[in-house]
CSV table of C-alpha atoms in Angstrom, one decimal:
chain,number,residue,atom,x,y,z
A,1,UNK,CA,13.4,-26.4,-22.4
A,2,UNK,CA,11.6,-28.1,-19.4
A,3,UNK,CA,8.9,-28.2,-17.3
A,4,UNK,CA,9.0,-24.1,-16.4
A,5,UNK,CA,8.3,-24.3,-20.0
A,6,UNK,CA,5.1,-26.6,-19.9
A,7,UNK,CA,4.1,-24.6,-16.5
A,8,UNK,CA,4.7,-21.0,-18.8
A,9,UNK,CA,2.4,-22.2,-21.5
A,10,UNK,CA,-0.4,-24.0,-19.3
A,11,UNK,CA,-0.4,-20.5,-17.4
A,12,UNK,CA,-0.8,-18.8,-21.1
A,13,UNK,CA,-3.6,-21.4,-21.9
A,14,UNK,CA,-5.8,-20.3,-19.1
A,15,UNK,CA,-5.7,-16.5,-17.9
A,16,UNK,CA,-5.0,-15.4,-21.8
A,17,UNK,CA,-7.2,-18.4,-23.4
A,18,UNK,CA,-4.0,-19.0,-26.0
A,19,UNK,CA,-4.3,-22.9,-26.9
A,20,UNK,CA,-1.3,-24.2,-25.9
A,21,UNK,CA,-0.9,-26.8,-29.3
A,22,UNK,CA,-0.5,-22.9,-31.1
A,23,UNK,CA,2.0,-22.5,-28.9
A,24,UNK,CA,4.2,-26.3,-29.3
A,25,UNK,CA,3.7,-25.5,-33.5
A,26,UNK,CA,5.2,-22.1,-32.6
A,27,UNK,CA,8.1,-23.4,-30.8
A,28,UNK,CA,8.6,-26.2,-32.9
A,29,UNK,CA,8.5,-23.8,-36.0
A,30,UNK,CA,10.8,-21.9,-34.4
A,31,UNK,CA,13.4,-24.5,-33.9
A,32,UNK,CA,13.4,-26.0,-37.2
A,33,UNK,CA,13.6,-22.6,-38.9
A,34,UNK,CA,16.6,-21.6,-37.0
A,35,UNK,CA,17.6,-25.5,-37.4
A,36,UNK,CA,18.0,-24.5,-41.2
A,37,UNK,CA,19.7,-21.1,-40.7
A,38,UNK,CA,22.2,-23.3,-39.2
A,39,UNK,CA,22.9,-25.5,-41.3
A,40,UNK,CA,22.6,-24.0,-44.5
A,41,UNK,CA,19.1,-24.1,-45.5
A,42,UNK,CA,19.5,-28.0,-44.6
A,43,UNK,CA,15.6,-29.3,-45.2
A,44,UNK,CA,16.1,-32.9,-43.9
A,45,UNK,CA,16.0,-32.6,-40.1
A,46,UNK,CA,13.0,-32.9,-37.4
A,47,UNK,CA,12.0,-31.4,-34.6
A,48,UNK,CA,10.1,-33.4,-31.8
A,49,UNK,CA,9.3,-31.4,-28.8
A,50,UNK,CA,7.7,-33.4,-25.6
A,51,UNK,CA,4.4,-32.2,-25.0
A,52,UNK,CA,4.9,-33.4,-20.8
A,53,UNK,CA,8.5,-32.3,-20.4
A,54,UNK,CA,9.3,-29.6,-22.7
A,55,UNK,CA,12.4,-31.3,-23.7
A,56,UNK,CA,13.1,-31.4,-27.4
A,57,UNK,CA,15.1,-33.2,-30.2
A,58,UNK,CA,16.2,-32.4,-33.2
A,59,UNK,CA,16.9,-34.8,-35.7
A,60,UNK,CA,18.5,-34.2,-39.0
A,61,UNK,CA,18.9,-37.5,-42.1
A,62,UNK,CA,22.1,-37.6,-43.5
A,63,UNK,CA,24.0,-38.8,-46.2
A,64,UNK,CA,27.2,-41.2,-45.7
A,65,UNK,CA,30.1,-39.4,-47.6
A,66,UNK,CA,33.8,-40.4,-47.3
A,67,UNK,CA,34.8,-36.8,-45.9
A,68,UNK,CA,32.5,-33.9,-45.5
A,69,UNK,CA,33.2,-30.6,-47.8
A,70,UNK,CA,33.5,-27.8,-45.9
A,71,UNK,CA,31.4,-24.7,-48.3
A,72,UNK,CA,33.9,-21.9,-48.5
A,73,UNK,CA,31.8,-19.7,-46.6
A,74,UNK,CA,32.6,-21.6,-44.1
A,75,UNK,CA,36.5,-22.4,-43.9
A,76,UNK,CA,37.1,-20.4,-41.2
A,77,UNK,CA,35.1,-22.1,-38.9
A,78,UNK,CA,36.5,-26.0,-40.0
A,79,UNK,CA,36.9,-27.4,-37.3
A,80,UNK,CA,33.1,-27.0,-35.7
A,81,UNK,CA,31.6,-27.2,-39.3
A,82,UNK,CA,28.6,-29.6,-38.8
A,83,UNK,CA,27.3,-30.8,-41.9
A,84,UNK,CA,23.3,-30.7,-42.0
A,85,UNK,CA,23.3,-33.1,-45.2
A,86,UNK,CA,26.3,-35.1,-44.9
A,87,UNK,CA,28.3,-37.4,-42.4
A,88,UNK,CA,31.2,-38.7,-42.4
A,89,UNK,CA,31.7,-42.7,-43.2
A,90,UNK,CA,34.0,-42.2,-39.9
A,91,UNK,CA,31.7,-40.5,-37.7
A,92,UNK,CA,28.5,-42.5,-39.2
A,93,UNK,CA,30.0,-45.8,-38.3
A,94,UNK,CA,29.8,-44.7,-34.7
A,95,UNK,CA,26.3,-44.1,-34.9
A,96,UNK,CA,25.5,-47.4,-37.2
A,97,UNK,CA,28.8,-49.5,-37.7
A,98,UNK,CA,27.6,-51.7,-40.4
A,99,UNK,CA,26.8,-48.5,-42.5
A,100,UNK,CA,28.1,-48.0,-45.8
A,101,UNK,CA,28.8,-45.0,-48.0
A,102,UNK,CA,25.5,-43.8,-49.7
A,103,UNK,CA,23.1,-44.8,-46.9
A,104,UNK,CA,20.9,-42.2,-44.9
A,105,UNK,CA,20.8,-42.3,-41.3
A,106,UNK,CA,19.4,-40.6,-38.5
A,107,UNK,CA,21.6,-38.5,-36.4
A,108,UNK,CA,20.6,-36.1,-32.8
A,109,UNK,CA,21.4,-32.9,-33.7
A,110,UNK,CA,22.9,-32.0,-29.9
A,111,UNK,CA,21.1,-28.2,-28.6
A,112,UNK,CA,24.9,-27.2,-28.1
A,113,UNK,CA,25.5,-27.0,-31.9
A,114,UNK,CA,22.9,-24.8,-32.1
A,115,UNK,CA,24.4,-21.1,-32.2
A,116,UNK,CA,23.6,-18.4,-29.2
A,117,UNK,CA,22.5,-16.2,-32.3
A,118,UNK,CA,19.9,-19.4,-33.0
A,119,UNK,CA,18.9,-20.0,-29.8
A,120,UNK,CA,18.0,-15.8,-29.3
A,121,UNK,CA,16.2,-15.9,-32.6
A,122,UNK,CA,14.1,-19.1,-31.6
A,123,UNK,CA,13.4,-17.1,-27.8
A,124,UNK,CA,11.9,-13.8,-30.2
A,125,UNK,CA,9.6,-15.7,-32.2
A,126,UNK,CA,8.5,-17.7,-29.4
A,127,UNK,CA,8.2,-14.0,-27.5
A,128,UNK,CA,6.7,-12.9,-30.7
A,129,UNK,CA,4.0,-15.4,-31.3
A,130,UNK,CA,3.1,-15.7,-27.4
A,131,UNK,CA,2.3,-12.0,-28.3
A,132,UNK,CA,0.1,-12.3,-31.3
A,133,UNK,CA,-1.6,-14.9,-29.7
A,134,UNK,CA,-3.0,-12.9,-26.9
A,135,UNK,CA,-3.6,-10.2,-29.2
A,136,UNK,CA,-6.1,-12.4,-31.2
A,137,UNK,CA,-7.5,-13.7,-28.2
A,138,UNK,CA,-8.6,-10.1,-26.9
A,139,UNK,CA,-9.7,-9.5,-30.4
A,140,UNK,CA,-11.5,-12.8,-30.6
A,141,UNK,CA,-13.2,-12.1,-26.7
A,142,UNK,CA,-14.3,-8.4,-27.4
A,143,UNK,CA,-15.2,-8.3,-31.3
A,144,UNK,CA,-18.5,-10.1,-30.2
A,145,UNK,CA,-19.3,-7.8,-27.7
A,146,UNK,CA,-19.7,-5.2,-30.9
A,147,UNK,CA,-22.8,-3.3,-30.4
A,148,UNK,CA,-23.3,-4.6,-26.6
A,149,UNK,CA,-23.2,-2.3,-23.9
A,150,UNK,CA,-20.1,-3.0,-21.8
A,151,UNK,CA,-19.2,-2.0,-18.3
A,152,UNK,CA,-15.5,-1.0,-17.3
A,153,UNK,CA,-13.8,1.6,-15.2
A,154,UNK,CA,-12.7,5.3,-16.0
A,155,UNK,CA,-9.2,5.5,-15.1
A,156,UNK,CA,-8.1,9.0,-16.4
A,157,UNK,CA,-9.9,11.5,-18.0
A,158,UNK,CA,-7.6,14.0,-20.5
A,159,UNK,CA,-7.5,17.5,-20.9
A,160,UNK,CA,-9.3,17.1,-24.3
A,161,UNK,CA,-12.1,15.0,-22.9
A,162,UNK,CA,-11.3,11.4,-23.8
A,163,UNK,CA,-11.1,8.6,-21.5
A,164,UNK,CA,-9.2,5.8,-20.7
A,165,UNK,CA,-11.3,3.4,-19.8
A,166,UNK,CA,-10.5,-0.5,-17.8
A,167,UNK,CA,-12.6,-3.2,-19.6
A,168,UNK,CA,-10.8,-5.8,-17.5
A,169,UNK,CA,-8.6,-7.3,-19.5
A,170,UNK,CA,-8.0,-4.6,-21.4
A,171,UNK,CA,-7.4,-0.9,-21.6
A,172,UNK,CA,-9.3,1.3,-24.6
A,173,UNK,CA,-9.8,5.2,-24.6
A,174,UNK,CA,-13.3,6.2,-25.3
A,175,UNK,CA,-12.7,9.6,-27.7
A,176,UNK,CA,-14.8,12.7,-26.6
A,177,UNK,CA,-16.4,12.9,-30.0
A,178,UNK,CA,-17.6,9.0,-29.5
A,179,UNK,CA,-19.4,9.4,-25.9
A,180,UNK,CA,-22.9,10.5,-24.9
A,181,UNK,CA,-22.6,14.6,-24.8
A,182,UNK,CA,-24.7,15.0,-21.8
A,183,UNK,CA,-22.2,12.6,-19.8
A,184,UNK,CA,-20.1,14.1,-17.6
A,185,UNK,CA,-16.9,12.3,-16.0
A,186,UNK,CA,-14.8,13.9,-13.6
């Protein structure tokens, strides 16, 4: 994530009027959750997502173990199993050298050991909550308008006599049975 990011959302903020902190919990959501299906439900990691840049870390506590178990589901992928619990005393001294088995420390989770699978999943909900976002937002904009006369511009008129209608940022159709009967549109 970068700055197209930060420019996507500020453009979101203002023409759809979808606060753009919705949108940070959203991603940030999003990341973690698929953070988890990653790493096997793991519920120790972090996610902190640069509100200027876009960029974002993931951060996961882990426990020192002499070697990491590989779960059996998981054999035949050895060699790029990632632990989301445990580390390695090998691989932890690198991190912290004076570390000892037992301790907890904090380790990056690197975006590459994230799956494609995770990173398409994260990309729909985003997609997905940009969506119901906007779809509250019109809901929020035209639900107090209820009962006020509103302007907007008859696009097509069907066969049966309804009408699509252009409220601006919105298209509704006006049903036949719902208009004035001694309107005519043509």
């Amino acid at each position: 994530m970068n700055k197209e990011l930060i420019m996507a959302l500020d453009a979101l903020e203002k023409e759809n009027g979808i606060d753009k902190e919705i949108m940070f919990a959203a991603i940030e959501k999003s990341l973690m959750d698929e953070y988890k299906a990653e790493f096997d439900k793991a519920d120790n990691g972090r996610v902190e997502l640069d509100r200027r840049t876009g960029d974002f870390h993931i951060y996961s506590d882990r426990t020192v173990v002499e070697e990491v178990i590989v779960p059996e589901n998981r054999e035949n992928k050895k060699e790029k199993y990632v632990s989301g619990t445990d580390i390695a005393l090998e691989d932890a001294r690198k991190i912290k050298p004076d570390c000892q088995l037992g301790d907890v420390i904090t380790v990056e989770v690197k975006s590459e050991e994230f799956s494609r699978k995770a990173a398409k999943n994260a990309k729909n909900t985003i997609v997905q909550t940009i969506r119901e976002q906007e779809k509250n937002a019109l809901y929020n904009e035209y639900h107090s308008k209820e009962k006020e006369l509103i302007t907007g511009i008859v696009q097509r008129v069907a066969d049966n006599g309804d009408l699509t209608i252009d409220l601006g940022r919105l298209q509704t159709v006006l049903k036949a049975d719902d208009k004035f009967k001694d309107k005519k549109f043509v």
